[in-house]
mmCIF file of C-alpha atoms and ligand atoms in Angstrom:
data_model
loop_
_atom_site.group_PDB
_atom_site.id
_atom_site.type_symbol
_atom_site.label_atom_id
_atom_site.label_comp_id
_atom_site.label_asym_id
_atom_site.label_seq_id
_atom_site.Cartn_x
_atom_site.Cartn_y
_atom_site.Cartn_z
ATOM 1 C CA UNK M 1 86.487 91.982 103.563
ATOM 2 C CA UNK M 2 86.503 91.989 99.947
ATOM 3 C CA UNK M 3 84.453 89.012 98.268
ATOM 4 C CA UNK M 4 85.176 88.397 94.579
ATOM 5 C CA UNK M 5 82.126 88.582 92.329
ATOM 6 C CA UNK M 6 81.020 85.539 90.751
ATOM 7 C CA UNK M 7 81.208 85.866 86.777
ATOM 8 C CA UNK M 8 83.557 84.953 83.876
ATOM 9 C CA UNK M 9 83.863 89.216 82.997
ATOM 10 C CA UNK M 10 86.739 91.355 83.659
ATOM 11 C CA UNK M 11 86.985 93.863 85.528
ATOM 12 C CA UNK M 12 89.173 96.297 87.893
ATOM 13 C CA UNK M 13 89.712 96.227 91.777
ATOM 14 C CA UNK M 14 92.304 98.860 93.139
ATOM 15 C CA UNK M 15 93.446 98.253 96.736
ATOM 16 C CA UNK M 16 95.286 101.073 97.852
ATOM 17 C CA UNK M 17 96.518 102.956 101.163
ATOM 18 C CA UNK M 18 99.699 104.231 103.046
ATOM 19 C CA UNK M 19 103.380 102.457 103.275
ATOM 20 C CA UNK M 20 102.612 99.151 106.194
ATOM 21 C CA UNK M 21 98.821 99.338 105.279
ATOM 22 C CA UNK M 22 99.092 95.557 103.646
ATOM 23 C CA UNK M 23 98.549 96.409 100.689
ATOM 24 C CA UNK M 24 100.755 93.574 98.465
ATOM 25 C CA UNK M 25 99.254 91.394 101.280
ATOM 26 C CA UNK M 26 95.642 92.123 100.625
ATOM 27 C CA UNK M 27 96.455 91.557 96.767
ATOM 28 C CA UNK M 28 98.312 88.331 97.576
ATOM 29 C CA UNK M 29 95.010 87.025 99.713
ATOM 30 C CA UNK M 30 92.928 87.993 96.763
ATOM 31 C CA UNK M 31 95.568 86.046 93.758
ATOM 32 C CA UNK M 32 95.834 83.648 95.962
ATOM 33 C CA UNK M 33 92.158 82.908 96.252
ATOM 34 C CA UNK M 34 92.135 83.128 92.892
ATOM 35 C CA UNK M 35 94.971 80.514 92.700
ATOM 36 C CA UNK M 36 92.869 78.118 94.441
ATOM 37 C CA UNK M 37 89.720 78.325 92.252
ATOM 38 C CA UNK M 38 92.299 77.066 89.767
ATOM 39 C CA UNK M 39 92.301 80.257 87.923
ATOM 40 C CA UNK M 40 95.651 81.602 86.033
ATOM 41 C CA UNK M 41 97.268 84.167 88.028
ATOM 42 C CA UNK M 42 100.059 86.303 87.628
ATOM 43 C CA UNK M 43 101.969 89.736 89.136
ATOM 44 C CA UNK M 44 103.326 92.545 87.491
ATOM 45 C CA UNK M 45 105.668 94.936 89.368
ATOM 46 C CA UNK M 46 107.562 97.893 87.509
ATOM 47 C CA UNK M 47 111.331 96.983 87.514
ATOM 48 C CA UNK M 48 112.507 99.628 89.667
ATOM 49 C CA UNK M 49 110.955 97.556 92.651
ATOM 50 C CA UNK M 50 112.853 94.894 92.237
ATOM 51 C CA UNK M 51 115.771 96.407 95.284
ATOM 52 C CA UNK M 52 112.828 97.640 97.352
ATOM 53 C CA UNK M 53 111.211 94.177 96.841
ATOM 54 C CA UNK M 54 114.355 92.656 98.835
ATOM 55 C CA UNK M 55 113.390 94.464 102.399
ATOM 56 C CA UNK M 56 110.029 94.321 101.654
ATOM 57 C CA UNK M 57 107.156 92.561 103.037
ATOM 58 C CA UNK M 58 106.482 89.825 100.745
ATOM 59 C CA UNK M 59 106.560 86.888 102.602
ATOM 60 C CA UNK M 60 108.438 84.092 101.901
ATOM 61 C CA UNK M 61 106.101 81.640 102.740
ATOM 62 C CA UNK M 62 103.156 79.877 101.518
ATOM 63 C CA UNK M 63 101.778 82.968 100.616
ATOM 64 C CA UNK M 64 104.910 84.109 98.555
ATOM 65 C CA UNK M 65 103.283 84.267 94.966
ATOM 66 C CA UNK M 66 106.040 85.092 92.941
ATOM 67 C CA UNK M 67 106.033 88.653 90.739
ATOM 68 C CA UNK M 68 107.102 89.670 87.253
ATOM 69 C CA UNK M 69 109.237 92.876 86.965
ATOM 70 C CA UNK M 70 108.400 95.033 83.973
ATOM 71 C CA UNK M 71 110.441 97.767 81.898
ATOM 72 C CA UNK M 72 107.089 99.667 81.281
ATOM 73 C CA UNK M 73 102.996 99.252 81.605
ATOM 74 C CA UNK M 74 102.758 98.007 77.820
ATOM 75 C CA UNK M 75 105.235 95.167 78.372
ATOM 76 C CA UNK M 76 103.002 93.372 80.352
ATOM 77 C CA UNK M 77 100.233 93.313 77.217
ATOM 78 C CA UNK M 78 103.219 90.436 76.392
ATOM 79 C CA UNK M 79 102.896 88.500 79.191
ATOM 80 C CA UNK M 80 99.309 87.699 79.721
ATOM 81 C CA UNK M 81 98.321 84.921 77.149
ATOM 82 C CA UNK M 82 95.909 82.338 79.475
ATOM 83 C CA UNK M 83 96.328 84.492 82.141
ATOM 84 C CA UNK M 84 92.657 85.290 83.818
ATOM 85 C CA UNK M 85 93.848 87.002 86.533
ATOM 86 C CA UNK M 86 96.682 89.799 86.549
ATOM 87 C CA UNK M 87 97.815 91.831 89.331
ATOM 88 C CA UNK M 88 99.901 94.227 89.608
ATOM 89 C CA UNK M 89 101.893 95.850 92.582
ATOM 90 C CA UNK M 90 103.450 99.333 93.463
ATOM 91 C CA UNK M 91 100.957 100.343 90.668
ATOM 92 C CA UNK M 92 101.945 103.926 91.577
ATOM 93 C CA UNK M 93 105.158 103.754 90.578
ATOM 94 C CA UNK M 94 104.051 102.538 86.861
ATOM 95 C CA UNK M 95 103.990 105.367 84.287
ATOM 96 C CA UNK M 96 100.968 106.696 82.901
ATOM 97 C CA UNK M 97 100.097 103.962 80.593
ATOM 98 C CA UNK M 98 99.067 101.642 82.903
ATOM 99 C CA UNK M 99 95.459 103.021 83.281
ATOM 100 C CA UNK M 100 94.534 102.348 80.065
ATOM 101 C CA UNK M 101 96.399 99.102 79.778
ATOM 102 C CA UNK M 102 94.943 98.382 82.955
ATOM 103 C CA UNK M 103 91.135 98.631 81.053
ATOM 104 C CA UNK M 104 92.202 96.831 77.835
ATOM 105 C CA UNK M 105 93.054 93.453 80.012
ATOM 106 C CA UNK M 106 89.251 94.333 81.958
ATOM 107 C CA UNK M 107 87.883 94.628 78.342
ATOM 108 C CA UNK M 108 89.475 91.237 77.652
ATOM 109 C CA UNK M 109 87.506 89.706 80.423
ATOM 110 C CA UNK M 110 90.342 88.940 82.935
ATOM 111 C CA UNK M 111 90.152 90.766 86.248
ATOM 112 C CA UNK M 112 92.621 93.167 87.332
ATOM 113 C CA UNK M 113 93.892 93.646 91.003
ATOM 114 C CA UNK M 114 96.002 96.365 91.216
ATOM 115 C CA UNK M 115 97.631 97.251 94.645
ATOM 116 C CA UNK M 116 99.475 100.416 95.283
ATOM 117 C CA UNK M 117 100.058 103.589 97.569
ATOM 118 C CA UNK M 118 97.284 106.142 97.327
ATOM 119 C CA UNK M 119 99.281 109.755 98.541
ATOM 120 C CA UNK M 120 102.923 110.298 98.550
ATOM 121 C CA UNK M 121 104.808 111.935 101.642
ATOM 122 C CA UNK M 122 103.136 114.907 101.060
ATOM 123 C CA UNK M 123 100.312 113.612 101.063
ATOM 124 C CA UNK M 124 99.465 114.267 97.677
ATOM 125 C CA UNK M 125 97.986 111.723 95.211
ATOM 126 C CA UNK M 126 100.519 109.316 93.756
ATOM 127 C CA UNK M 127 101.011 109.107 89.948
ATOM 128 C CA UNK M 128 97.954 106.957 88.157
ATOM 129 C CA UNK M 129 97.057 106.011 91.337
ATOM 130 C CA UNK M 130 93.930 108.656 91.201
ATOM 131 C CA UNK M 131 93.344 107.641 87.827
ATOM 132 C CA UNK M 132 92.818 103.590 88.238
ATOM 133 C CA UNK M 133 90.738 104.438 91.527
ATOM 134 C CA UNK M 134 88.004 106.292 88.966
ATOM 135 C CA UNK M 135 87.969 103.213 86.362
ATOM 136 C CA UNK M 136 87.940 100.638 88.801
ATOM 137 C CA UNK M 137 84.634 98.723 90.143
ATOM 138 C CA UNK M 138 86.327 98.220 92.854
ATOM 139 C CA UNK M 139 88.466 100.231 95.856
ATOM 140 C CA UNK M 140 89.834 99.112 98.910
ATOM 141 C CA UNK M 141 91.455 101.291 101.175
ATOM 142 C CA UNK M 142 93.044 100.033 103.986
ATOM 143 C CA UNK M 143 95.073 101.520 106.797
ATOM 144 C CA UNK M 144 97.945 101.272 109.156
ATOM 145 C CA UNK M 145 98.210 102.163 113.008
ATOM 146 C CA UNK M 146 99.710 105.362 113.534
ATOM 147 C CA UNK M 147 102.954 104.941 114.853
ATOM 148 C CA UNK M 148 102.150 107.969 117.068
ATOM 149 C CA UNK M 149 98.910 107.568 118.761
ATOM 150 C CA UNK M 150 97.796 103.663 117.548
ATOM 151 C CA UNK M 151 95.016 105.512 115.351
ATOM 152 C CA UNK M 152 94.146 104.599 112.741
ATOM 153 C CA UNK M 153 96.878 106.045 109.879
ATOM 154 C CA UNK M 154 96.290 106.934 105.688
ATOM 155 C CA UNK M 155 99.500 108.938 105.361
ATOM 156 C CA UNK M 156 103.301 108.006 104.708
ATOM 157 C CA UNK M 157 105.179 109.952 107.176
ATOM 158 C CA UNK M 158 108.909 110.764 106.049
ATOM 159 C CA UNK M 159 111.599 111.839 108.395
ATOM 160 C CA UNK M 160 113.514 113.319 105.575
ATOM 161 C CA UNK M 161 112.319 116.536 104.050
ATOM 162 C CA UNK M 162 115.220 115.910 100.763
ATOM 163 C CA UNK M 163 115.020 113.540 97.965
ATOM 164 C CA UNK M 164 112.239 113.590 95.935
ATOM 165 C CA UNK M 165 108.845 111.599 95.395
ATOM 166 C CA UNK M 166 110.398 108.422 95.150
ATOM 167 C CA UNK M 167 112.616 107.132 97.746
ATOM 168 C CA UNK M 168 113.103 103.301 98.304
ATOM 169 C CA UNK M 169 114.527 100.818 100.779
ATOM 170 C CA UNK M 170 114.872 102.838 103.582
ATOM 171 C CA UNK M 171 112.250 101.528 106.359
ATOM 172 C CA UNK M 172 113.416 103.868 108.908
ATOM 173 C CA UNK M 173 112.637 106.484 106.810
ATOM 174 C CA UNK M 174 109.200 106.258 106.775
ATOM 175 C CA UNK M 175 106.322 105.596 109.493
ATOM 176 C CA UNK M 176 102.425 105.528 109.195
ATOM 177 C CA UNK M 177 100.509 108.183 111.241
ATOM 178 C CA UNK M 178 97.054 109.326 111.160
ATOM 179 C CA UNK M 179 96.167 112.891 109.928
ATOM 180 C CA UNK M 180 96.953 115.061 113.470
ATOM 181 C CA UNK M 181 100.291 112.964 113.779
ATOM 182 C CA UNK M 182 100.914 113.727 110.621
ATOM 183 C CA UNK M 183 99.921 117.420 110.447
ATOM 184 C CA UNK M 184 101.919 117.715 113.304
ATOM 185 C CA UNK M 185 104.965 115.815 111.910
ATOM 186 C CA UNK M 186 105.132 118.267 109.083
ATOM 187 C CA UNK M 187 104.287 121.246 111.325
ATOM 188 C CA UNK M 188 107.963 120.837 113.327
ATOM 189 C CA UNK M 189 109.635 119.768 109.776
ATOM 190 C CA UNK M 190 108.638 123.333 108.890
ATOM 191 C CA UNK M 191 110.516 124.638 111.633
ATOM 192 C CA UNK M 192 113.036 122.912 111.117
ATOM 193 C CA UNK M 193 113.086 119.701 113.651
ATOM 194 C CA UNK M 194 113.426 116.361 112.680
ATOM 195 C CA UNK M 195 110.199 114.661 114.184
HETATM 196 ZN ZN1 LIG Q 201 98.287 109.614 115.298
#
């Protein structure tokens, strides 16, 4: 389990892995933390979220910590006076700003905890997401269960071979599964089956 470091500097931790890894609730047990040691906290989330946000995991309890949604990465610049510690969800579907915005706030000595998926459902790397894993000090990855096997499960396994990169709100859609589900998943896709 992560444990924060103990100075007054900023800096960047990325927490990243596959759709139902717990991702925004790994980075809500960190703000939270950070709540508690009566620090300033706040989330960023790119707007888009906000329909995706209504079916999503974020509970409503006392572990709801609410988020900000933001037009672009350079908005949130505006939104961070007294702030000390800023994070910021669905990172990869920021646009390419955010990296270096994402170092200016570290530079400013507040600490930056970004959560967001890793690969796509191709398994490719999503958006900045390769990019804030090299600046960071910090990377967590952490997994699902394959939905498959009960392994354990990195990739974002999509039913649906149309649409492209993004596609949002649709929970049935998607399932974790480790890299032979997976392969395999794609495999029959190929040839034209549905699972
Ligand atoms: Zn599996």
């Amino acid at each position: 389990m992560f444990i924060e470091p103990k100075n007054n500097k900023g800096w960047i931790e990325v927490v990243c892995g596959s759709m139902f890894s717990g991702k925004t609730e790994e980075l809500i047990r960190r703000v939270k933390r950070a709540k508690i040691a009566k620090l300033q906290v706040r989330i960023f989330k790119p707007k888009m979220e906000t329909r995706y946000d209504k079916v999503k995991v974020v509970s409503h309890d006392d572990n709801y910590v609410d988020s900000f949604p933001v037009d672009s990465s350079d908005e949130i610049l505006n939104w961070v006076d007294g702030i000390e510690v800023i994070g910021i969800d669905e990172a990869q579907f920021f646009d390419e700003g955010l990296p270096a915005i994402c170092n200016q706030l570290a530079n400013m000595d507040k600490r930056v905890v970004i959560a967001g998926l890793d690969m796509d459902f191709k398994g490719a790397p999503f958006g900045v997401m390769p990019q804030l894993m090299a600046m960071a000090e910090y990377v967590t990855k952490v997994h699902a269960i394959c939905m498959q096997c009960g392994s354990v499960a990195q990739y974002s396994y999509r039913f649906s071979k149309t649409g492209g990169q993004v596609q949002l709100g649709e929970k049935d859609l998607y399932e974790p599964r480790c890299r032979a589900c997976y392969l395999i998943g794609m495999a029959k896709q190929k040839e034209g089956k549905r699972r």
